[in-house]
Amino acid sequence: MTAAWPNADDRLERGYHRLLLAYPRRHRRRHGTEVVTTLLEMAEPGQRRPRAGEALHLIISGLRLRFRLPAGRPFMAIAALLTALVMGGFGAAAGSWLGAQTFADLPDDDSAARLTQLAGGLDGASRYRVQTNWHADRSNATASVAATWNGEQVRQRFADEGWSVSGSTPLSGSRVTANSDGTTTETTLRGSRFDAESDGLLIQVRAYVADDGGQVSIDATPTRTTAFLPLVAIGTAVGLVVGWLVAAAVAYQMAAAPPGRRMTAGGLWRTSLLALALPTLALYGNAVRMIRADGGVDDGGLLTVHSAFTPGEYYYPFGPSWLILGLTIAGLAVAVATVLVARPGKQPPHQVAVAN
């Protein structure tokens, strides 16, 4: 404790120590006692808390030191920039994931059954969930329909139930059936498609029908909430700042470490950045794709950033389905090893205040 000044209020001293938390630990260890002692000496009689100007100056000065990199080390400057970009991508993914928690739930079995009935589907609908490297999860329900299926009537039923519906788009196609004698029969299909939205859920109703019946398919995806994009932006900004701060702290640890350990830490840092390069590109790629899409939705559903971690064919056929997730885990593990190896060397002893 630096209570070397009889007239210093304990609350004032504690206040200065709290403000010094804005400074890096290395600076507090070397100069903290000296700074607090000087501030206590300059305090007015009876002063109980730091003045506003002092507090602001200490906070700004401390943050400036936290962002500063060791001079004359270009590799560390480049590594810090790359680390900030990597953490910015992961911050965007974190914000995207948090934003996804505000999305509407996809239809459960009962809701999907009601939707298919509303769409004119017969009993026995099949349902499955769709996951991709670009989109939020969506679901599909498919059911058989009678030959008399009428798209405009179905569209009107959804409107009557309170759904906001789009106009109908006529569809046409053909179905080829293999016969037992080896020949094939081609059947002309007719149908229509429309979108409907309600309570944060967007569905696409699509049907193809022939004279002997057909099928109706309902794709459901959540819509983007107002909180989603701000959370992605905040996550990106926080990731960039945290990435730079972590890189600066590791850089000073490496500068204080013995040469052998410093070289090992530098190699690990490079390895970590290399492993995280592809996941970072995937995350920023998803972010750009999401921003470019109208309303964040394309033919595959609602675009998100964090979906890049979903095992799938992101870079098929150049790697396995777990490529992005696997590289992420490996890169983060090496990053942790970098921090452990680049621990600071022996520090000067903590200063002790001595009363004059």
CSV table of C-alpha atoms in Angstrom, one decimal, residues 102-281:
chain,number,residue,atom,x,y,z
A,102,THR,CA,-33.6,-13.2,-31.9
A,103,PHE,CA,-34.9,-15.0,-35.0
A,104,ALA,CA,-38.3,-16.6,-35.1
A,105,ASP,CA,-38.4,-20.4,-34.5
A,106,LEU,CA,-38.8,-22.7,-37.4
A,107,PRO,CA,-42.1,-24.6,-37.6
A,108,ASP,CA,-42.2,-27.7,-35.4
A,109,ASP,CA,-44.0,-30.9,-36.5
A,110,ASP,CA,-47.4,-29.6,-35.6
A,111,SER,CA,-46.9,-26.2,-37.2
A,112,ALA,CA,-45.5,-27.8,-40.3
A,113,ALA,CA,-48.5,-30.1,-40.5
A,114,ARG,CA,-50.9,-27.1,-40.3
A,115,LEU,CA,-49.0,-25.2,-43.0
A,116,THR,CA,-49.1,-28.1,-45.4
A,117,GLN,CA,-52.8,-28.6,-44.8
A,118,LEU,CA,-53.3,-24.9,-45.4
A,119,ALA,CA,-51.3,-25.3,-48.7
A,120,GLY,CA,-53.7,-28.1,-49.8
A,121,GLY,CA,-51.4,-30.9,-48.9
A,122,LEU,CA,-52.7,-34.4,-48.1
A,123,ASP,CA,-51.8,-36.4,-45.1
A,124,GLY,CA,-48.3,-37.9,-44.7
A,125,ALA,CA,-46.1,-34.8,-45.2
A,126,SER,CA,-42.3,-35.3,-45.0
A,127,ARG,CA,-40.2,-32.7,-43.2
A,128,TYR,CA,-36.5,-32.1,-43.0
A,129,ARG,CA,-34.1,-29.4,-41.8
A,130,VAL,CA,-31.6,-27.7,-44.1
A,131,GLN,CA,-28.2,-26.4,-42.9
A,132,THR,CA,-25.6,-24.7,-45.2
A,133,ASN,CA,-22.3,-22.8,-44.7
A,134,TRP,CA,-24.0,-19.5,-45.7
A,135,HIS,CA,-27.5,-19.5,-44.3
A,136,ALA,CA,-29.5,-19.7,-41.1
A,137,ASP,CA,-31.2,-23.0,-40.6
A,138,ARG,CA,-34.4,-23.5,-42.7
A,139,SER,CA,-36.9,-26.3,-42.9
A,140,ASN,CA,-38.8,-27.9,-45.7
A,141,ALA,CA,-42.2,-29.8,-45.6
A,142,THR,CA,-43.5,-31.6,-48.7
A,143,ALA,CA,-46.8,-33.3,-49.2
A,144,SER,CA,-48.9,-34.7,-52.0
A,145,VAL,CA,-51.7,-32.7,-53.5
A,146,ALA,CA,-54.7,-33.6,-55.6
A,147,ALA,CA,-54.9,-32.9,-59.3
A,148,THR,CA,-57.4,-30.1,-58.6
A,149,TRP,CA,-54.9,-28.1,-56.6
A,150,ASN,CA,-55.3,-24.4,-57.2
A,151,GLY,CA,-52.5,-22.0,-56.4
A,152,GLU,CA,-54.7,-18.9,-56.2
A,153,GLN,CA,-57.1,-20.5,-53.7
A,154,VAL,CA,-54.1,-21.6,-51.5
A,155,ARG,CA,-52.7,-18.1,-51.7
A,156,GLN,CA,-56.0,-16.6,-50.6
A,157,ARG,CA,-56.2,-19.1,-47.7
A,158,PHE,CA,-52.8,-17.9,-46.4
A,159,ALA,CA,-54.0,-14.3,-46.7
A,160,ASP,CA,-57.1,-15.0,-44.8
A,161,GLU,CA,-55.0,-16.5,-42.0
A,162,GLY,CA,-53.2,-13.2,-41.6
A,163,TRP,CA,-50.1,-13.9,-43.7
A,164,SER,CA,-48.6,-11.2,-45.9
A,165,VAL,CA,-48.5,-12.8,-49.3
A,166,SER,CA,-46.8,-12.0,-52.5
A,167,GLY,CA,-48.2,-12.4,-56.0
A,168,SER,CA,-48.2,-15.8,-57.6
A,169,THR,CA,-45.6,-16.9,-60.2
A,170,PRO,CA,-46.8,-19.6,-62.7
A,171,LEU,CA,-44.5,-22.6,-62.9
A,172,SER,CA,-44.2,-25.3,-65.5
A,173,GLY,CA,-42.1,-28.4,-65.9
A,174,SER,CA,-42.1,-32.1,-66.8
A,175,ARG,CA,-41.8,-35.4,-65.1
A,176,VAL,CA,-40.2,-38.4,-66.7
A,177,THR,CA,-41.4,-41.9,-65.5
A,178,ALA,CA,-39.6,-45.1,-66.3
A,179,ASN,CA,-41.9,-47.9,-67.6
A,180,SER,CA,-41.4,-51.6,-67.0
A,181,ASP,CA,-40.7,-52.2,-70.7
A,182,GLY,CA,-37.7,-49.9,-70.6
A,183,THR,CA,-39.5,-46.9,-72.2
A,184,THR,CA,-40.1,-43.6,-70.5
A,185,THR,CA,-43.2,-41.4,-70.2
A,186,GLU,CA,-42.9,-37.6,-70.0
A,187,THR,CA,-45.7,-35.8,-68.2
A,188,THR,CA,-46.3,-32.1,-68.3
A,189,LEU,CA,-46.5,-30.3,-64.9
A,190,ARG,CA,-48.2,-27.1,-64.1
A,191,GLY,CA,-48.1,-25.1,-60.8
A,192,SER,CA,-47.3,-21.8,-59.1
A,193,ARG,CA,-45.2,-20.3,-56.4
A,194,PHE,CA,-45.7,-17.5,-53.9
A,195,ASP,CA,-44.1,-16.2,-50.7
A,196,ALA,CA,-45.8,-15.5,-47.4
A,197,GLU,CA,-44.5,-13.8,-44.2
A,198,SER,CA,-45.8,-13.7,-40.7
A,199,ASP,CA,-44.3,-13.2,-37.2
A,200,GLY,CA,-40.7,-13.2,-38.4
A,201,LEU,CA,-41.1,-16.3,-40.6
A,202,LEU,CA,-40.8,-16.3,-44.4
A,203,ILE,CA,-42.2,-19.3,-46.3
A,204,GLN,CA,-42.2,-20.1,-50.0
A,205,VAL,CA,-45.1,-22.3,-51.2
A,206,ARG,CA,-44.3,-24.1,-54.4
A,207,ALA,CA,-46.3,-26.8,-56.2
A,208,TYR,CA,-46.1,-28.9,-59.4
A,209,VAL,CA,-49.3,-30.7,-60.4
A,210,ALA,CA,-50.2,-33.2,-63.2
A,211,ASP,CA,-53.5,-34.9,-64.1
A,212,ASP,CA,-52.8,-37.6,-61.5
A,213,GLY,CA,-51.8,-35.2,-58.7
A,214,GLY,CA,-48.6,-33.6,-57.6
A,215,GLN,CA,-46.6,-32.2,-54.7
A,216,VAL,CA,-46.5,-29.0,-52.7
A,217,SER,CA,-43.4,-27.9,-50.9
A,218,ILE,CA,-43.1,-25.3,-48.2
A,219,ASP,CA,-39.6,-23.8,-47.4
A,220,ALA,CA,-39.5,-21.9,-44.2
A,221,THR,CA,-36.7,-19.5,-43.1
A,222,PRO,CA,-36.6,-16.8,-40.4
A,223,THR,CA,-36.4,-13.1,-41.4
A,224,ARG,CA,-33.7,-10.7,-40.3
A,225,THR,CA,-34.6,-8.8,-37.1
A,226,THR,CA,-33.7,-5.2,-36.4
A,227,ALA,CA,-31.1,-6.3,-33.9
A,228,PHE,CA,-29.1,-8.5,-36.2
A,229,LEU,CA,-27.0,-6.1,-38.3
A,230,PRO,CA,-26.2,-3.9,-35.3
A,231,LEU,CA,-25.0,-6.9,-33.4
A,232,VAL,CA,-22.8,-8.0,-36.3
A,233,ALA,CA,-21.3,-4.5,-36.6
A,234,ILE,CA,-20.7,-4.2,-32.9
A,235,GLY,CA,-19.1,-7.7,-32.8
A,236,THR,CA,-16.8,-6.8,-35.7
A,237,ALA,CA,-15.7,-3.6,-34.0
A,238,VAL,CA,-15.1,-5.3,-30.7
A,239,GLY,CA,-13.2,-8.1,-32.4
A,240,LEU,CA,-10.9,-5.6,-34.2
A,241,VAL,CA,-10.1,-3.7,-31.0
A,242,VAL,CA,-9.6,-6.8,-28.8
A,243,GLY,CA,-7.5,-8.4,-31.5
A,244,TRP,CA,-5.1,-5.4,-31.6
A,245,LEU,CA,-5.0,-5.2,-27.8
A,246,VAL,CA,-4.2,-8.9,-27.5
A,247,ALA,CA,-1.6,-8.7,-30.2
A,248,ALA,CA,0.1,-5.6,-28.5
A,249,ALA,CA,0.2,-7.4,-25.2
A,250,VAL,CA,1.7,-10.5,-26.7
A,251,ALA,CA,4.2,-8.4,-28.6
A,252,TYR,CA,5.5,-6.8,-25.4
A,253,GLN,CA,5.7,-10.2,-23.8
A,254,MET,CA,7.8,-11.5,-26.6
A,255,ALA,CA,10.0,-8.5,-26.4
A,256,ALA,CA,10.7,-9.2,-22.8
A,257,ALA,CA,11.2,-13.0,-23.3
A,258,PRO,CA,14.6,-14.7,-23.9
A,259,PRO,CA,15.6,-15.0,-27.6
A,260,GLY,CA,14.9,-18.7,-27.8
A,261,ARG,CA,11.4,-18.4,-26.4
A,262,ARG,CA,10.8,-15.3,-28.5
A,263,MET,CA,11.6,-17.2,-31.7
A,264,THR,CA,9.3,-20.0,-30.7
A,265,ALA,CA,6.5,-17.7,-29.9
A,266,GLY,CA,7.0,-15.9,-33.2
A,267,GLY,CA,6.8,-19.2,-35.1
A,268,LEU,CA,3.6,-20.2,-33.2
A,269,TRP,CA,2.1,-16.8,-33.9
A,270,ARG,CA,2.7,-17.2,-37.7
A,271,THR,CA,1.3,-20.7,-37.6
A,272,SER,CA,-1.9,-19.6,-35.8
A,273,LEU,CA,-2.5,-16.8,-38.4
A,274,LEU,CA,-1.9,-19.2,-41.2
A,275,ALA,CA,-4.4,-21.8,-39.8
A,276,LEU,CA,-7.0,-19.1,-39.2
A,277,ALA,CA,-6.6,-17.4,-42.7
A,278,LEU,CA,-9.2,-19.6,-44.5
A,279,PRO,CA,-11.8,-19.4,-41.7
A,280,THR,CA,-11.4,-15.6,-41.6
A,281,LEU,CA,-11.9,-15.4,-45.4
